[in-house]
Amino acid sequence: METLGVKEICGNIAAHNGALNAYLQVVPEERLKPGAGPLAGVCLGVKDNIAVAGLQLTCGSKLLERYVAPYTATVVERLLAAGATVTGKLNLDEFAMGSATTYSAYGDTKNPWDEDRTPGGSSGGSAAAVAAKMCDVALGSDTGGSVRQPAAYCGIYGYKPTYGALSRYGLTAFASSLDQIGIFARRPGHIRELMRIAAGRDDHDATSIEAPSFATRGFSPSEMKIGVIAEYEKKMGPAVRPAYDRCIETLKKAGATIVPLSFPEYDTVISVYQVVATAEASANLARFDGIRYTARAEGCSFRETTAASRGRWFGPEVKRRILLGTWVLSRAYYDSYYLRAAKVRTVILDRWKEFFGKVDLVLTPATAGTAFKRAEQPDTFALYLEDLFTIPANLTGMPAIAFPAGTHDRLPVGLQLTADLSRDALLIDAAGWLEKNFMDFATIERGCRHDTI
Amino acid sequence: MTRYEAVIGLEIHVQIKTDTKAFCRCNGDYNAPPNRHICPVCTGAPGALPVLSDEFVRRAVLFCLALGARVNLVSTFDRKNYFYPDMPKNYQITQFFTPIGSEGRLLVTGADGVERAIGIERIHMEEDTARSAHMGERTLLNFNRAGLPLIEVVSHPDLRSGEEAAQYFKKIYDIAVKYLGICRGNMEEGNLRCDANISIRPVGSTALNTKTEVKNVNSFAFIAKAIDHEIERQIALVEAGGAVESETRLWNPKLKRTETMRKKSGRNDYRYFNEPDLGPLRITAEFVEELRKTLPELPDAKRRRLKAYGINNEQTDLFVGYPEVGDYFINATASNTLQPSEYPIVSSLVTGEILKYEDKEHFETVPQRIPPQHTASLAHLIHTGRVTWPQAKELFAMMRETGSDPEEIVKNDPRFTAIGDDETAAIAAAVVADHPAETEKYLGGRENLLGFFVGQAMKRAKGKADPAKMSEMVKKELTNRKK
């Protein structure tokens, strides 16, 4: 795989990280020893909620400020074994809860295209680092769109595999049934190379699956049926619409059949997601009690110590979601919220399975618009709506990729392709075809201010 | 005056003996130096995930089958959420919505001597917590025990007395520890823990009244006492016009009474939901049937079978309670052409002689060192009068030491040498001469008196004569008198 090289990457980190705040921890250049293997020389940035032994694991939280991971995530371990080098730990919204990387306890990350703007979230550090060439590729985590939305805002590729294709062992859990480690790259081919190495069953993750094939079979649009969703077309903003239309036009011209689909449940996805994700998060984050590996606020009893530690160091968004999750799981509300959400989730899954009975891929926007200004961050609930296009892939477990689709007003626009379960290779093939036939890669690169070309 | 009956249900936690913990591959030796056997999974490190132990599943299914329960081919793992310092994740992985086993039963014998089935509502798999040690102001945590496999057996409220509860608890203990060998059975170390839910009601009522939970009645010494005491306390309270409060109580063995531990203010809300890291546990009917084939004979069946051997209740209890000893007895009776009338002798040899030397808790190697057929031979020598009981005891010590067949020892050791034909004949003649009245009767046709003469003669020969030879000699002597 083509790489920038340690020297260039370290130079870029030194030049831009101060302004962008993408890395929370940078591994010094002298410690970046390239390994041997198919990924030799690949510089890998890792979101700071994924464990790498000996490096910090703050999860963007004050609560884990001094915590050092005692073990390495399976995905990272496999990439290291293939020769990759970890360059450092990347900024994120606290415990991956957010859509703008503004909920990090360690400061905002800035969008390399415009520092006044958000890189998206929660994997904003990963997206910014890849876009600004501060690493070759980066790992993020995607629970409701946390890889795809920032990829779209930063003009790069953001891929969420089929649920289970990448082991979650070592990824600090936010919502276990939705979480997937995802990959940020400037070229779709890089994603394929990483997946070939990192995907597959892991004895440490009971939900991991046998790796789907990542062999390329080429992509011939004339054999493809591409679904488009009427409800989503109404929801995208004027910044995205032209790119979306152009993309459909390109595919059509190449012989693809465009199939209109209807997703009448589209407006339930945010609610279902909020219930499921917060419920699981309320349990997953219970372990941060100030007793074992976290900052401890002294109290007289366990209860006091726990309450004081969590009260002092969890940020407001994390507290909000824990409270909501605790509430929807409580005995009085379980049936009307959690159980109901779980049922609607299966309806949504059935709907998307039905789609893939008719089409090979579904094309949607990745986001409704381009990156917003950090100073103009929408309110809490408007921010939740950011995930409208990306959440279905998490609820269904299906693979999806956000890909660059040009710019609007000097800001990148991202679109999204979704495929059926385990058809990850098709997704990457399609992104590869679009890279050549739809997206002018060089244009995107020149748009990024921190581009060193 | 109102008569009351007690309504008792038991919740028993059985710590399962496996090589590893339930959800990680850490060694399950909880007695190792503190925090020796720990990993990211069992300490709840961020990013660690549970992976279910196959061995745990096999043992759980075996336990369900032994308790006569339905094995659910699809069961769920669920999170039980509550904060506690010895809970690494502040939730426990358990089976709430669908347990691995449902609706089992065990027999207990009531005070009236009638056997009754006690229903088992559910059998579920879960993980143990860490252990805390309080050192003055500080609390220290040892995670060796965190994540060890536990099975909880929850009975229906079918028990009616402390004695029944004790029987039921003992039976669960016997099955898990003695029959299936899936639990170490060390009560001091908390391998088995028992909590009792107790309420009372007037006889004839079917109401379920406010109950109290008595914690940690896991001792054969005081389980019955603790429960009966709590029943009496509740009756006295109600008789005095009071009402039973919902609370958790502890048995104080020194003062021999239960004491309030904490009042239950409203129900705890554990916010159960499916454990997304594991997904449902699916097993096949074939898997269950394969395990059923490996199931040993269980206490109730064993007791039923032992009834046919004509041995006393004490011995039966011992053989049921220590299945290896019981199997030894059964093998001894089967290994020879023993008559059923000789079984009680075998039983007495096992309980009286073998257990004088051997530990019934560690009986595994006994059958190799003292083959059951040797014990059967010894019983036969006793029965036929070839050796007396005092000789038998001596003989047993020798065969235990040398591992030889008692038949061989008797043949070769002069102390057990049979007397010669002449001496036998002399004894036969003397016995006949000493019993003229009986001789008269015998000669008058009462031929069944032969046994009497032989018995007397063998006694006089101190068992050293060959009974067949003696019988022949006595018959000859009597026949001679006829002439």
CSV table of N, CA, C and O in Angstrom, one decimal, chain A residues 51 57 59 64 67 70-71 163 167-173 176-177 202-207 279-280 282-289 291-293 296 298 302-303 306 310 325-327 329-332 334 338, chain B residues 23-25 39-52 78-79 81-91 96-97 137-139 141 143 266-279:
chain,number,residue,atom,x,y,z
A,51,ALA,N,-8.0,0.4,22.6
A,51,ALA,CA,-6.8,0.1,23.4
A,51,ALA,C,-5.6,-0.2,22.6
A,51,ALA,O,-5.6,-1.1,21.7
A,57,LEU,N,-5.6,5.8,27.1
A,57,LEU,CA,-6.9,5.4,26.7
A,57,LEU,C,-7.9,6.4,27.4
A,57,LEU,O,-8.5,5.9,28.4
A,59,CYS,N,-10.5,8.0,26.2
A,59,CYS,CA,-11.9,8.1,25.6
A,59,CYS,C,-12.4,9.5,25.6
A,59,CYS,O,-13.6,9.7,25.7
A,64,LEU,N,-10.7,9.3,32.6
A,64,LEU,CA,-9.6,8.4,32.3
A,64,LEU,C,-8.3,9.1,31.9
A,64,LEU,O,-7.5,8.6,31.2
A,67,TYR,N,-5.3,7.1,32.5
A,67,TYR,CA,-5.4,5.6,32.3
A,67,TYR,C,-4.5,5.2,31.1
A,67,TYR,O,-4.6,5.8,30.0
A,70,PRO,N,-3.9,-1.6,29.3
A,70,PRO,CA,-3.1,-2.7,29.7
A,70,PRO,C,-2.9,-3.8,28.6
A,70,PRO,O,-2.2,-4.7,28.7
A,71,TYR,N,-3.7,-3.6,27.5
A,71,TYR,CA,-3.7,-4.6,26.4
A,71,TYR,C,-4.0,-3.9,25.1
A,71,TYR,O,-4.4,-2.7,25.1
A,163,TYR,N,-21.5,-5.6,10.9
A,163,TYR,CA,-21.3,-5.8,12.4
A,163,TYR,C,-20.7,-7.1,12.6
A,163,TYR,O,-21.1,-8.2,12.1
A,167,SER,N,-13.4,-7.2,15.0
A,167,SER,CA,-13.5,-7.5,16.4
A,167,SER,C,-13.7,-6.2,17.2
A,167,SER,O,-13.0,-5.2,16.9
A,168,ARG,N,-14.6,-6.2,18.2
A,168,ARG,CA,-14.7,-5.0,19.1
A,168,ARG,C,-13.8,-5.1,20.3
A,168,ARG,O,-13.8,-4.2,21.1
A,169,TYR,N,-13.1,-6.3,20.4
A,169,TYR,CA,-12.3,-6.4,21.6
A,169,TYR,C,-11.2,-5.3,21.7
A,169,TYR,O,-10.4,-5.2,20.8
A,170,GLY,N,-11.3,-4.5,22.7
A,170,GLY,CA,-10.4,-3.4,22.9
A,170,GLY,C,-11.0,-2.1,22.5
A,170,GLY,O,-10.4,-1.0,22.8
A,171,LEU,N,-12.2,-2.1,22.0
A,171,LEU,CA,-12.9,-0.8,21.7
A,171,LEU,C,-13.8,-0.6,22.9
A,171,LEU,O,-14.7,-1.4,23.3
A,172,THR,N,-13.6,0.6,23.6
A,172,THR,CA,-14.4,0.9,24.8
A,172,THR,C,-15.8,1.0,24.4
A,172,THR,O,-16.2,1.8,23.5
A,173,ALA,N,-16.7,0.2,25.0
A,173,ALA,CA,-18.0,0.0,24.5
A,173,ALA,C,-18.9,1.3,24.8
A,173,ALA,O,-18.8,1.9,25.9
A,176,SER,N,-23.0,-1.6,22.7
A,176,SER,CA,-22.4,-2.8,22.1
A,176,SER,C,-23.0,-3.4,20.9
A,176,SER,O,-22.4,-3.9,20.0
A,177,SER,N,-24.4,-3.3,20.8
A,177,SER,CA,-25.0,-3.9,19.6
A,177,SER,C,-24.9,-3.0,18.4
A,177,SER,O,-25.4,-3.4,17.3
A,202,ASP,N,-12.7,-13.5,16.1
A,202,ASP,CA,-11.8,-13.2,17.1
A,202,ASP,C,-12.3,-14.0,18.4
A,202,ASP,O,-13.4,-13.8,18.8
A,203,ASP,N,-11.4,-14.8,18.9
A,203,ASP,CA,-11.8,-15.6,20.1
A,203,ASP,C,-12.2,-14.7,21.3
A,203,ASP,O,-12.7,-15.2,22.3
A,204,HIS,N,-11.8,-13.4,21.2
A,204,HIS,CA,-12.1,-12.5,22.3
A,204,HIS,C,-13.4,-11.8,22.1
A,204,HIS,O,-13.8,-11.0,23.0
A,205,ASP,N,-14.1,-12.0,21.0
A,205,ASP,CA,-15.4,-11.3,20.7
A,205,ASP,C,-16.4,-12.3,20.2
A,205,ASP,O,-16.3,-12.7,19.1
A,206,ALA,N,-17.4,-12.6,21.0
A,206,ALA,CA,-18.4,-13.6,20.7
A,206,ALA,C,-19.3,-13.1,19.5
A,206,ALA,O,-20.0,-13.9,18.9
A,207,THR,N,-19.3,-11.8,19.3
A,207,THR,CA,-20.1,-11.3,18.2
A,207,THR,C,-19.4,-11.1,16.9
A,207,THR,O,-19.9,-10.7,15.9
A,279,ALA,N,-29.5,3.1,26.5
A,279,ALA,CA,-29.7,2.0,27.4
A,279,ALA,C,-28.4,1.2,27.5
A,279,ALA,O,-28.0,0.9,28.7
A,280,GLU,N,-27.9,0.8,26.4
A,280,GLU,CA,-26.6,0.0,26.5
A,280,GLU,C,-25.5,0.8,27.1
A,280,GLU,O,-24.7,0.3,27.9
A,282,SER,N,-25.8,3.1,29.4
A,282,SER,CA,-25.9,3.3,30.8
A,282,SER,C,-25.3,2.1,31.5
A,282,SER,O,-24.7,2.3,32.6
A,283,ALA,N,-25.3,0.9,31.0
A,283,ALA,CA,-24.7,-0.2,31.6
A,283,ALA,C,-23.2,-0.2,31.3
A,283,ALA,O,-22.3,-0.5,32.2
A,284,ASN,N,-22.8,0.0,30.0
A,284,ASN,CA,-21.4,0.0,29.6
A,284,ASN,C,-20.5,1.0,30.4
A,284,ASN,O,-19.4,0.7,30.7
A,285,LEU,N,-21.1,2.1,30.7
A,285,LEU,CA,-20.3,3.1,31.4
A,285,LEU,C,-20.4,3.0,33.0
A,285,LEU,O,-19.8,3.8,33.7
A,286,ALA,N,-21.1,2.0,33.4
A,286,ALA,CA,-21.2,1.8,34.9
A,286,ALA,C,-19.9,1.4,35.5
A,286,ALA,O,-19.6,1.7,36.7
A,287,ARG,N,-19.0,0.8,34.7
A,287,ARG,CA,-17.7,0.4,35.3
A,287,ARG,C,-16.8,1.5,35.7
A,287,ARG,O,-15.9,1.4,36.4
A,288,PHE,N,-17.1,2.7,35.1
A,288,PHE,CA,-16.3,3.9,35.5
A,288,PHE,C,-16.8,4.4,36.8
A,288,PHE,O,-17.5,5.4,36.8
A,289,ASP,N,-16.3,3.8,37.9
A,289,ASP,CA,-16.9,4.1,39.2
A,289,ASP,C,-15.9,4.8,40.1
A,289,ASP,O,-16.2,5.0,41.3
A,291,ILE,N,-13.2,3.4,41.2
A,291,ILE,CA,-12.6,2.4,42.1
A,291,ILE,C,-11.3,1.9,41.5
A,291,ILE,O,-10.3,1.8,42.2
A,292,ARG,N,-11.3,1.5,40.3
A,292,ARG,CA,-10.2,0.7,39.8
A,292,ARG,C,-9.2,1.5,39.0
A,292,ARG,O,-8.0,1.7,39.3
A,293,TYR,N,-9.5,2.0,37.8
A,293,TYR,CA,-8.5,2.5,36.9
A,293,TYR,C,-8.8,3.9,36.5
A,293,TYR,O,-8.4,4.4,35.5
A,296,ARG,N,-10.2,9.1,41.1
A,296,ARG,CA,-11.1,8.9,42.2
A,296,ARG,C,-11.3,10.1,43.0
A,296,ARG,O,-10.4,10.7,43.5
A,298,GLU,N,-12.4,11.3,46.5
A,298,GLU,CA,-12.6,10.6,47.8
A,298,GLU,C,-14.0,10.8,48.4
A,298,GLU,O,-14.5,11.9,48.4
A,302,PHE,N,-18.5,3.6,49.3
A,302,PHE,CA,-18.4,3.3,47.9
A,302,PHE,C,-19.4,4.2,47.1
A,302,PHE,O,-19.1,4.8,46.1
A,303,ARG,N,-20.6,4.3,47.7
A,303,ARG,CA,-21.6,5.1,47.0
A,303,ARG,C,-21.2,6.5,46.8
A,303,ARG,O,-21.3,7.1,45.7
A,306,THR,N,-18.2,6.8,44.3
A,306,THR,CA,-18.7,6.6,42.9
A,306,THR,C,-19.5,7.8,42.4
A,306,THR,O,-19.2,8.3,41.3
A,310,ARG,N,-18.1,10.1,39.3
A,310,ARG,CA,-18.8,10.2,38.1
A,310,ARG,C,-19.4,11.6,37.9
A,310,ARG,O,-19.4,12.2,36.8
A,325,GLY,N,-30.6,6.6,29.4
A,325,GLY,CA,-30.6,5.1,29.2
A,325,GLY,C,-31.0,4.4,30.5
A,325,GLY,O,-31.7,3.4,30.4
A,326,THR,N,-30.7,5.0,31.6
A,326,THR,CA,-31.2,4.4,32.9
A,326,THR,C,-32.7,4.4,33.0
A,326,THR,O,-33.4,3.5,33.4
A,327,TRP,N,-33.2,5.5,32.5
A,327,TRP,CA,-34.7,5.7,32.6
A,327,TRP,C,-35.4,4.8,31.6
A,327,TRP,O,-36.4,4.1,32.0
A,329,LEU,N,-34.6,1.9,30.7
A,329,LEU,CA,-34.5,0.5,31.1
A,329,LEU,C,-35.3,0.3,32.4
A,329,LEU,O,-35.4,-0.8,32.9
A,330,SER,N,-35.7,1.4,33.1
A,330,SER,CA,-36.3,1.2,34.4
A,330,SER,C,-37.6,0.4,34.3
A,330,SER,O,-38.2,0.4,33.2
A,331,ARG,N,-37.9,-0.3,35.4
A,331,ARG,CA,-39.0,-1.3,35.3
A,331,ARG,C,-40.3,-0.6,34.7
A,331,ARG,O,-41.0,-1.2,33.9
A,332,ALA,N,-40.6,0.6,35.1
A,332,ALA,CA,-41.8,1.2,34.7
A,332,ALA,C,-41.9,1.6,33.3
A,332,ALA,O,-43.0,1.7,32.7
A,334,TYR,N,-39.6,0.1,30.8
A,334,TYR,CA,-38.9,-0.8,29.9
A,334,TYR,C,-39.8,-1.2,28.7
A,334,TYR,O,-39.3,-1.1,27.5
A,338,TYR,N,-37.7,0.6,25.8
A,338,TYR,CA,-36.6,-0.3,25.4
A,338,TYR,C,-37.2,-1.4,24.5
A,338,TYR,O,-36.7,-1.7,23.4
B,23,PHE,N,-16.4,-16.3,31.6
B,23,PHE,CA,-16.4,-15.5,30.4
B,23,PHE,C,-15.0,-15.1,30.0
B,23,PHE,O,-14.8,-14.3,29.1
B,24,CYS,N,-14.0,-15.7,30.6
B,24,CYS,CA,-12.6,-15.4,30.1
B,24,CYS,C,-11.8,-16.7,30.4
B,24,CYS,O,-12.4,-17.7,31.0
B,25,ARG,N,-10.6,-16.8,30.0
B,25,ARG,CA,-9.9,-18.0,30.1
B,25,ARG,C,-8.9,-18.0,31.3
B,25,ARG,O,-8.0,-18.8,31.4
B,39,CYS,N,-7.7,-10.7,34.4
B,39,CYS,CA,-7.4,-10.3,33.0
B,39,CYS,C,-8.3,-9.1,32.7
B,39,CYS,O,-9.2,-8.8,33.6
B,40,PRO,N,-8.2,-8.5,31.6
B,40,PRO,CA,-9.0,-7.3,31.3
B,40,PRO,C,-10.5,-7.7,31.4
B,40,PRO,O,-11.3,-6.9,31.8
B,41,VAL,N,-10.9,-8.9,31.0
B,41,VAL,CA,-12.3,-9.3,31.0
B,41,VAL,C,-12.9,-9.4,32.4
B,41,VAL,O,-13.9,-8.7,32.7
B,42,CYS,N,-12.2,-10.1,33.3
B,42,CYS,CA,-12.8,-10.3,34.7
B,42,CYS,C,-12.5,-9.1,35.6
B,42,CYS,O,-13.0,-9.1,36.7
B,43,THR,N,-11.8,-8.1,35.2
B,43,THR,CA,-11.6,-6.9,36.0
B,43,THR,C,-12.4,-5.8,35.3
B,43,THR,O,-12.4,-4.7,35.9
B,44,GLY,N,-13.1,-6.1,34.2
B,44,GLY,CA,-14.0,-5.1,33.6
B,44,GLY,C,-13.2,-3.9,33.0
B,44,GLY,O,-13.7,-2.8,33.0
B,45,ALA,N,-12.1,-4.2,32.4
B,45,ALA,CA,-11.3,-3.1,31.7
B,45,ALA,C,-12.1,-2.6,30.5
B,45,ALA,O,-12.8,-3.4,29.9
B,46,PRO,N,-11.9,-1.3,30.2
B,46,PRO,CA,-12.6,-0.8,29.0
B,46,PRO,C,-12.3,-1.6,27.8
B,46,PRO,O,-11.1,-1.9,27.5
B,47,GLY,N,-13.3,-2.0,27.0
B,47,GLY,CA,-13.0,-2.7,25.7
B,47,GLY,C,-13.0,-4.2,25.8
B,47,GLY,O,-13.0,-4.8,24.8
B,48,ALA,N,-13.0,-4.7,27.0
B,48,ALA,CA,-12.9,-6.2,27.2
B,48,ALA,C,-14.3,-6.7,27.0
B,48,ALA,O,-15.3,-6.1,27.3
B,49,LEU,N,-14.4,-8.0,26.4
B,49,LEU,CA,-15.7,-8.6,26.1
B,49,LEU,C,-15.8,-10.0,26.7
B,49,LEU,O,-14.7,-10.7,26.7
B,50,PRO,N,-17.0,-10.4,27.1
B,50,PRO,CA,-17.1,-11.8,27.6
B,50,PRO,C,-17.2,-12.8,26.5
B,50,PRO,O,-17.9,-12.5,25.5
B,51,VAL,N,-16.6,-14.0,26.7
B,51,VAL,CA,-16.8,-15.1,25.8
B,51,VAL,C,-17.1,-16.3,26.6
B,51,VAL,O,-16.4,-16.7,27.5
B,52,LEU,N,-18.3,-16.9,26.4
B,52,LEU,CA,-18.8,-18.0,27.2
B,52,LEU,C,-18.0,-19.2,27.2
B,52,LEU,O,-17.6,-19.7,26.1
B,78,ASP,N,-28.3,-11.9,30.2
B,78,ASP,CA,-28.8,-10.6,30.4
B,78,ASP,C,-28.0,-9.8,31.4
B,78,ASP,O,-27.3,-10.4,32.2
B,79,ARG,N,-28.1,-8.5,31.4
B,79,ARG,CA,-27.3,-7.7,32.3
B,79,ARG,C,-28.2,-7.3,33.5
B,79,ARG,O,-29.3,-6.8,33.3
B,81,ASN,N,-28.2,-4.8,36.4
B,81,ASN,CA,-27.4,-3.6,36.7
B,81,ASN,C,-27.5,-3.1,38.2
B,81,ASN,O,-28.6,-2.9,38.6
B,82,TYR,N,-26.4,-3.1,38.9
B,82,TYR,CA,-26.4,-2.4,40.2
B,82,TYR,C,-24.9,-2.1,40.5
B,82,TYR,O,-24.1,-2.9,40.1
B,83,PHE,N,-24.8,-1.1,41.3
B,83,PHE,CA,-23.4,-0.7,41.7
B,83,PHE,C,-23.0,-1.4,43.0
B,83,PHE,O,-23.7,-1.4,43.9
B,84,TYR,N,-21.8,-2.1,42.9
B,84,TYR,CA,-21.3,-2.7,44.1
B,84,TYR,C,-19.8,-2.8,44.0
B,84,TYR,O,-19.3,-3.1,42.9
B,85,PRO,N,-19.1,-2.5,45.0
B,85,PRO,CA,-17.6,-2.4,44.9
B,85,PRO,C,-16.9,-3.7,44.3
B,85,PRO,O,-15.9,-3.6,43.7
B,86,ASP,N,-17.5,-4.9,44.6
B,86,ASP,CA,-16.9,-6.1,44.1
B,86,ASP,C,-17.4,-6.6,42.8
B,86,ASP,O,-17.2,-7.7,42.4
B,87,MET,N,-18.2,-5.7,42.1
B,87,MET,CA,-18.7,-6.0,40.8
B,87,MET,C,-17.9,-5.2,39.8
B,87,MET,O,-18.0,-4.0,39.6
B,88,PRO,N,-17.0,-5.9,39.0
B,88,PRO,CA,-16.1,-5.2,38.1
B,88,PRO,C,-16.8,-4.3,37.1
B,88,PRO,O,-16.3,-3.2,36.8
B,89,LYS,N,-17.9,-4.7,36.6
B,89,LYS,CA,-18.5,-3.9,35.5
B,89,LYS,C,-19.7,-3.1,36.1
B,89,LYS,O,-20.3,-2.4,35.3
B,90,ASN,N,-20.0,-3.3,37.3
B,90,ASN,CA,-21.2,-2.8,37.9
B,90,ASN,C,-22.5,-3.3,37.2
B,90,ASN,O,-23.5,-2.6,37.3
B,91,TYR,N,-22.3,-4.4,36.5
B,91,TYR,CA,-23.5,-5.2,36.2
B,91,TYR,C,-23.0,-6.6,36.2
B,91,TYR,O,-21.8,-6.9,36.0
B,96,PHE,N,-31.7,-13.8,32.9
B,96,PHE,CA,-33.0,-13.3,33.5
B,96,PHE,C,-34.2,-13.7,32.7
B,96,PHE,O,-35.1,-14.3,33.2
B,97,PHE,N,-34.2,-13.3,31.4
B,97,PHE,CA,-35.4,-13.5,30.6
B,97,PHE,C,-35.7,-15.0,30.3
B,97,PHE,O,-36.8,-15.4,30.4
B,137,GLU,N,-10.0,1.1,57.8
B,137,GLU,CA,-10.7,2.1,57.0
B,137,GLU,C,-10.7,1.7,55.5
B,137,GLU,O,-11.6,2.1,54.8
B,138,ARG,N,-9.8,0.8,55.2
B,138,ARG,CA,-9.7,0.4,53.7
B,138,ARG,C,-10.5,-0.8,53.4
B,138,ARG,O,-10.7,-1.7,54.2
B,139,THR,N,-10.8,-0.9,52.1
B,139,THR,CA,-11.4,-2.2,51.6
B,139,THR,C,-10.5,-2.6,50.5
B,139,THR,O,-10.2,-1.8,49.6
B,141,LEU,N,-9.7,-5.4,47.4
B,141,LEU,CA,-10.5,-6.2,46.4
B,141,LEU,C,-9.6,-7.3,45.8
B,141,LEU,O,-8.5,-7.0,45.4
B,143,PHE,N,-9.8,-10.0,42.8
B,143,PHE,CA,-10.6,-10.4,41.7
B,143,PHE,C,-10.4,-11.8,41.2
B,143,PHE,O,-10.9,-12.2,40.2
B,266,GLY,N,-39.2,-0.8,49.0
B,266,GLY,CA,-39.5,-1.0,47.6
B,266,GLY,C,-38.6,-2.0,47.0
B,266,GLY,O,-37.6,-2.4,47.5
B,267,ARG,N,-38.9,-2.4,45.8
B,267,ARG,CA,-38.1,-3.4,45.1
B,267,ARG,C,-36.9,-2.8,44.4
B,267,ARG,O,-37.0,-1.7,43.9
B,268,ASN,N,-35.8,-3.5,44.4
B,268,ASN,CA,-34.7,-3.0,43.6
B,268,ASN,C,-35.0,-3.0,42.1
B,268,ASN,O,-35.7,-3.9,41.7
B,269,ASP,N,-34.5,-2.1,41.4
B,269,ASP,CA,-34.8,-2.1,39.9
B,269,ASP,C,-33.4,-2.4,39.3
B,269,ASP,O,-32.5,-1.6,39.2
B,270,TYR,N,-33.3,-3.6,38.8
B,270,TYR,CA,-32.0,-4.0,38.2
B,270,TYR,C,-31.9,-3.7,36.7
B,270,TYR,O,-30.9,-4.0,36.1
B,271,ARG,N,-32.9,-3.2,36.1
B,271,ARG,CA,-32.9,-2.7,34.7
B,271,ARG,C,-32.3,-3.8,33.8
B,271,ARG,O,-31.4,-3.5,33.1
B,272,TYR,N,-32.9,-5.0,33.9
B,272,TYR,CA,-32.4,-6.1,33.1
B,272,TYR,C,-32.5,-5.8,31.6
B,272,TYR,O,-33.6,-5.2,31.2
B,273,PHE,N,-31.6,-6.2,30.8
B,273,PHE,CA,-31.8,-6.2,29.4
B,273,PHE,C,-30.8,-7.2,28.8
B,273,PHE,O,-29.8,-7.6,29.4
B,274,ASN,N,-31.1,-7.7,27.6
B,274,ASN,CA,-30.2,-8.7,26.9
B,274,ASN,C,-28.8,-8.2,26.8
B,274,ASN,O,-28.5,-7.1,26.5
B,275,GLU,N,-27.9,-9.1,27.2
B,275,GLU,CA,-26.4,-8.8,27.1
B,275,GLU,C,-26.0,-8.8,25.6
B,275,GLU,O,-26.0,-9.8,24.9
B,276,PRO,N,-25.8,-7.6,25.1
B,276,PRO,CA,-25.5,-7.5,23.6
B,276,PRO,C,-24.1,-8.1,23.2
B,276,PRO,O,-23.9,-8.4,22.1
B,277,ASP,N,-23.3,-8.3,24.2
B,277,ASP,CA,-21.9,-8.9,23.9
B,277,ASP,C,-22.0,-10.4,23.7
B,277,ASP,O,-21.0,-11.0,23.2
B,278,LEU,N,-23.1,-11.0,24.1
B,278,LEU,CA,-23.1,-12.5,24.0
B,278,LEU,C,-24.2,-13.0,23.0
B,278,LEU,O,-24.0,-14.0,22.3
B,279,GLY,N,-25.3,-12.4,23.0
B,279,GLY,CA,-26.4,-12.9,22.1
B,279,GLY,C,-26.9,-14.2,22.8
B,279,GLY,O,-26.4,-14.7,23.8
